[in-house]
PDB file of C-alpha atoms in Angstrom:
ATOM      1  CA  MET S   1     -34.442 -41.255  36.514  1.00  0.00           C
ATOM      2  CA  GLU S   2     -34.420 -41.450  40.310  1.00  0.00           C
ATOM      3  CA  ARG S   3     -31.004 -41.309  41.977  1.00  0.00           C
ATOM      4  CA  LYS S   4     -30.330 -43.432  45.064  1.00  0.00           C
ATOM      5  CA  VAL S   5     -28.284 -41.537  47.617  1.00  0.00           C
ATOM      6  CA  GLY S   6     -28.304 -43.404  50.896  1.00  0.00           C
ATOM      7  CA  LEU S   7     -29.413 -42.732  54.423  1.00  0.00           C
ATOM      8  CA  ASP S   8     -27.897 -40.542  57.133  1.00  0.00           C
ATOM      9  CA  LEU S   9     -28.181 -42.365  60.465  1.00  0.00           C
ATOM     10  CA  LYS S  10     -26.629 -39.763  62.762  1.00  0.00           C
ATOM     11  CA  GLN S  11     -29.403 -40.160  65.268  1.00  0.00           C
ATOM     12  CA  PRO S  12     -27.660 -42.630  67.634  1.00  0.00           C
ATOM     13  CA  PHE S  13     -25.403 -39.698  68.532  1.00  0.00           C
ATOM     14  CA  TRP S  14     -27.905 -36.829  68.413  1.00  0.00           C
ATOM     15  CA  HIS S  15     -30.885 -38.691  69.839  1.00  0.00           C
ATOM     16  CA  SER S  16     -28.989 -41.012  72.154  1.00  0.00           C
ATOM     17  CA  TYR S  17     -30.220 -44.445  71.178  1.00  0.00           C
ATOM     18  CA  SER S  18     -28.687 -47.855  70.650  1.00  0.00           C
ATOM     19  CA  ILE S  19     -27.307 -48.828  67.239  1.00  0.00           C
ATOM     20  CA  ALA S  20     -29.169 -52.121  67.614  1.00  0.00           C
ATOM     21  CA  LEU S  21     -32.399 -50.212  66.904  1.00  0.00           C
ATOM     22  CA  LEU S  22     -31.131 -49.611  63.350  1.00  0.00           C
ATOM     23  CA  ASP S  23     -31.075 -53.293  62.479  1.00  0.00           C
ATOM     24  CA  ASP S  24     -34.217 -53.285  60.296  1.00  0.00           C
ATOM     25  CA  ILE S  25     -33.381 -50.116  58.354  1.00  0.00           C
ATOM     26  CA  ALA S  26     -29.802 -51.295  57.889  1.00  0.00           C
ATOM     27  CA  ALA S  27     -31.077 -54.589  56.467  1.00  0.00           C
ATOM     28  CA  LEU S  28     -33.256 -52.650  54.030  1.00  0.00           C
ATOM     29  CA  CYS S  29     -30.307 -50.453  52.978  1.00  0.00           C
ATOM     30  CA  GLU S  30     -28.188 -53.555  52.465  1.00  0.00           C
ATOM     31  CA  GLU S  31     -30.888 -55.131  50.326  1.00  0.00           C
ATOM     32  CA  MET S  32     -31.226 -51.962  48.209  1.00  0.00           C
ATOM     33  CA  GLY S  33     -27.474 -51.403  47.937  1.00  0.00           C
ATOM     34  CA  LEU S  34     -27.697 -48.035  49.701  1.00  0.00           C
ATOM     35  CA  PRO S  35     -24.923 -46.758  51.960  1.00  0.00           C
ATOM     36  CA  ILE S  36     -25.616 -45.304  55.388  1.00  0.00           C
ATOM     37  CA  LEU S  37     -23.738 -42.601  57.261  1.00  0.00           C
ATOM     38  CA  LEU S  38     -23.373 -43.401  60.943  1.00  0.00           C
ATOM     39  CA  HIS S  39     -22.282 -40.938  63.625  1.00  0.00           C
ATOM     40  CA  LEU S  40     -21.350 -42.956  66.683  1.00  0.00           C
ATOM     41  CA  GLY S  41     -22.030 -41.767  70.210  1.00  0.00           C
ATOM     42  CA  SER S  42     -19.955 -42.020  73.345  1.00  0.00           C
ATOM     43  CA  ARG S  43     -22.045 -44.501  75.328  1.00  0.00           C
ATOM     44  CA  ARG S  44     -21.402 -48.219  74.810  1.00  0.00           C
ATOM     45  CA  GLU S  45     -24.679 -48.952  73.016  1.00  0.00           C
ATOM     46  CA  GLN S  46     -24.167 -45.920  70.741  1.00  0.00           C
ATOM     47  CA  CYS S  47     -20.670 -46.889  69.652  1.00  0.00           C
ATOM     48  CA  ASP S  48     -21.013 -50.592  68.887  1.00  0.00           C
ATOM     49  CA  PHE S  49     -19.468 -50.144  65.440  1.00  0.00           C
ATOM     50  CA  ARG S  50     -19.356 -53.899  64.795  1.00  0.00           C
ATOM     51  CA  PHE S  51     -23.082 -54.526  65.269  1.00  0.00           C
ATOM     52  CA  LEU S  52     -24.388 -53.478  61.844  1.00  0.00           C
ATOM     53  CA  PRO S  53     -21.570 -54.742  59.590  1.00  0.00           C
ATOM     54  CA  GLU S  54     -21.555 -58.114  61.300  1.00  0.00           C
ATOM     55  CA  ARG S  55     -25.340 -58.514  60.983  1.00  0.00           C
ATOM     56  CA  GLN S  56     -25.444 -57.132  57.426  1.00  0.00           C
ATOM     57  CA  PRO S  57     -22.051 -57.977  55.899  1.00  0.00           C
ATOM     58  CA  LYS S  58     -22.878 -56.373  52.514  1.00  0.00           C
ATOM     59  CA  LEU S  59     -24.048 -53.083  54.060  1.00  0.00           C
ATOM     60  CA  LYS S  60     -22.024 -50.062  52.963  1.00  0.00           C
ATOM     61  CA  ILE S  61     -21.311 -47.974  56.057  1.00  0.00           C
ATOM     62  CA  ILE S  62     -19.618 -44.595  56.213  1.00  0.00           C
ATOM     63  CA  TYR S  63     -18.493 -43.749  59.748  1.00  0.00           C
ATOM     64  CA  ALA S  64     -18.833 -39.998  60.264  1.00  0.00           C
ATOM     65  CA  HIS S  65     -15.931 -37.733  61.163  1.00  0.00           C
ATOM     66  CA  ALA S  66     -13.176 -40.309  60.651  1.00  0.00           C
ATOM     67  CA  ALA S  67     -15.017 -42.631  63.067  1.00  0.00           C
ATOM     68  CA  VAL S  68     -15.125 -40.361  66.099  1.00  0.00           C
ATOM     69  CA  PRO S  69     -14.923 -41.174  69.028  1.00  0.00           C
ATOM     70  CA  LEU S  70     -13.166 -44.538  68.569  1.00  0.00           C
ATOM     71  CA  TYR S  71     -10.873 -43.501  65.710  1.00  0.00           C
ATOM     72  CA  ARG S  72      -8.028 -46.043  65.756  1.00  0.00           C
ATOM     73  CA  GLU S  73     -10.069 -48.965  67.042  1.00  0.00           C
ATOM     74  CA  ILE S  74     -12.456 -48.582  64.119  1.00  0.00           C
ATOM     75  CA  TRP S  75      -9.634 -47.931  61.638  1.00  0.00           C
ATOM     76  CA  ASN S  76      -8.091 -51.260  62.632  1.00  0.00           C
ATOM     77  CA  TYR S  77     -11.450 -52.933  62.078  1.00  0.00           C
ATOM     78  CA  LEU S  78     -11.945 -51.261  58.686  1.00  0.00           C
ATOM     79  CA  THR S  79      -8.648 -52.421  57.203  1.00  0.00           C
ATOM     80  CA  ASN S  80     -10.261 -55.768  56.343  1.00  0.00           C
ATOM     81  CA  ARG S  81     -13.694 -54.462  55.359  1.00  0.00           C
ATOM     82  CA  GLU S  82     -13.841 -53.426  51.705  1.00  0.00           C
ATOM     83  CA  ILE S  83     -17.222 -51.705  51.749  1.00  0.00           C
ATOM     84  CA  ASN S  84     -16.910 -49.638  54.933  1.00  0.00           C
ATOM     85  CA  PHE S  85     -15.485 -46.126  54.904  1.00  0.00           C
ATOM     86  CA  VAL S  86     -14.947 -42.992  56.978  1.00  0.00           C
ATOM     87  CA  ASP S  87     -15.898 -39.482  56.024  1.00  0.00           C
ATOM     88  CA  LEU S  88     -13.590 -36.511  56.383  1.00  0.00           C
ATOM     89  CA  SER S  89     -16.024 -33.855  57.483  1.00  0.00           C
ATOM     90  CA  ASN S  90     -15.818 -31.259  60.185  1.00  0.00           C
ATOM     91  CA  PRO S  91     -12.283 -30.003  60.847  1.00  0.00           C
ATOM     92  CA  VAL S  92     -12.979 -29.983  64.586  1.00  0.00           C
ATOM     93  CA  TYR S  93     -13.211 -33.787  64.671  1.00  0.00           C
ATOM     94  CA  VAL S  94     -10.801 -34.382  61.784  1.00  0.00           C
ATOM     95  CA  ASP S  95      -7.856 -32.140  62.544  1.00  0.00           C
ATOM     96  CA  GLU S  96      -4.585 -32.253  60.596  1.00  0.00           C
ATOM     97  CA  ARG S  97      -3.086 -34.893  62.893  1.00  0.00           C
ATOM     98  CA  ILE S  98      -6.106 -37.220  62.607  1.00  0.00           C
ATOM     99  CA  LEU S  99      -6.260 -36.689  58.843  1.00  0.00           C
ATOM    100  CA  SER S 100      -2.598 -37.582  58.425  1.00  0.00           C
ATOM    101  CA  GLN S 101      -2.927 -40.669  60.626  1.00  0.00           C
ATOM    102  CA  ILE S 102      -6.022 -41.981  58.895  1.00  0.00           C
ATOM    103  CA  ILE S 103      -4.519 -41.585  55.421  1.00  0.00           C
ATOM    104  CA  THR S 104      -1.412 -43.419  56.633  1.00  0.00           C
ATOM    105  CA  GLN S 105      -3.352 -46.244  58.274  1.00  0.00           C
ATOM    106  CA  LEU S 106      -6.331 -46.728  55.922  1.00  0.00           C
ATOM    107  CA  GLY S 107      -5.159 -45.115  52.720  1.00  0.00           C
ATOM    108  CA  HIS S 108      -7.180 -42.791  50.537  1.00  0.00           C
ATOM    109  CA  GLU S 109      -9.402 -45.668  49.366  1.00  0.00           C
ATOM    110  CA  LYS S 110     -11.327 -45.701  52.661  1.00  0.00           C
ATOM    111  CA  CYS S 111     -11.693 -41.930  53.054  1.00  0.00           C
ATOM    112  CA  LEU S 112     -14.509 -39.789  51.669  1.00  0.00           C
ATOM    113  CA  TYR S 113     -14.885 -36.043  51.850  1.00  0.00           C
ATOM    114  CA  GLY S 114     -18.094 -34.930  53.507  1.00  0.00           C
ATOM    115  CA  THR S 115     -19.565 -31.501  54.178  1.00  0.00           C
ATOM    116  CA  ASP S 116     -21.304 -32.171  57.506  1.00  0.00           C
ATOM    117  CA  GLY S 117     -23.828 -29.651  56.237  1.00  0.00           C
ATOM    118  CA  PRO S 118     -25.759 -27.812  57.314  1.00  0.00           C
ATOM    119  CA  TYR S 119     -23.979 -27.901  60.648  1.00  0.00           C
ATOM    120  CA  VAL S 120     -20.549 -26.462  59.889  1.00  0.00           C
ATOM    121  CA  ASN S 121     -20.607 -25.241  56.309  1.00  0.00           C
ATOM    122  CA  ALA S 122     -18.469 -22.245  57.228  1.00  0.00           C
ATOM    123  CA  THR S 123     -15.535 -24.522  58.112  1.00  0.00           C
ATOM    124  CA  GLN S 124     -15.495 -26.646  54.966  1.00  0.00           C
ATOM    125  CA  ASP S 125     -12.855 -24.471  53.307  1.00  0.00           C
ATOM    126  CA  ARG S 126     -10.477 -25.610  56.081  1.00  0.00           C
ATOM    127  CA  MET S 127     -11.319 -29.263  55.488  1.00  0.00           C
ATOM    128  CA  LEU S 128     -10.907 -28.967  51.730  1.00  0.00           C
ATOM    129  CA  SER S 129      -7.608 -27.153  52.206  1.00  0.00           C
ATOM    130  CA  ARG S 130      -6.384 -30.013  54.407  1.00  0.00           C
ATOM    131  CA  ILE S 131      -7.398 -32.582  51.818  1.00  0.00           C
ATOM    132  CA  PHE S 132      -5.729 -30.626  48.992  1.00  0.00           C
ATOM    133  CA  SER S 133      -2.508 -30.473  51.024  1.00  0.00           C
ATOM    134  CA  LEU S 134      -2.339 -34.236  51.669  1.00  0.00           C
ATOM    135  CA  PRO S 135       0.851 -35.918  50.456  1.00  0.00           C
ATOM    136  CA  VAL S 136      -1.052 -38.085  47.967  1.00  0.00           C
ATOM    137  CA  SER S 137      -1.422 -37.860  44.201  1.00  0.00           C
ATOM    138  CA  HIS S 138      -3.978 -35.703  42.422  1.00  0.00           C
ATOM    139  CA  GLN S 139      -5.873 -38.872  41.418  1.00  0.00           C
ATOM    140  CA  GLU S 140      -6.008 -40.046  45.041  1.00  0.00           C
ATOM    141  CA  LYS S 141      -7.366 -36.649  46.133  1.00  0.00           C
ATOM    142  CA  GLU S 142     -10.000 -36.906  43.395  1.00  0.00           C
ATOM    143  CA  LYS S 143     -11.074 -40.275  44.797  1.00  0.00           C
ATOM    144  CA  ILE S 144     -11.385 -38.829  48.307  1.00  0.00           C
ATOM    145  CA  LEU S 145     -13.487 -35.973  46.900  1.00  0.00           C
ATOM    146  CA  GLY S 146     -16.027 -38.333  45.352  1.00  0.00           C
ATOM    147  CA  GLY S 147     -14.320 -40.526  42.800  1.00  0.00           C
ATOM    148  CA  ILE S 148     -14.516 -43.628  44.980  1.00  0.00           C
ATOM    149  CA  PHE S 149     -18.261 -43.909  44.337  1.00  0.00           C
ATOM    150  CA  GLN S 150     -18.201 -43.077  40.624  1.00  0.00           C
TER     151      GLN S 150
END
């Protein structure tokens, strides 16, 4: 049986293009029920985090690295969006302060552990250690570590 996994759309950051160019592939992912992982960039057209969810309201989006670089602005937006999440990968972007703030603001239900592999595999022990030390229940940690999508 084939397993559907989703699509990693980090390229607006790495390849410096507008999120609007993802409209067709995002529509296809929405239609197929596949989530996408989106790493926003720093230029205006690379960080329009509202573009895809407002054009495809049933699209499952995971904003990489706790929604860097617009952390709190996106967190505020996500509080009313059930199917959009952030990943907790890369301890450089998601330090202990950011991790604590995002758990407080969004709750564990919106946070997913991610490896950011193959880019920073050597640092994932730090990220896992931070997640294990969160002041949330064991069940909530299990959800962050993958239980949300089970």
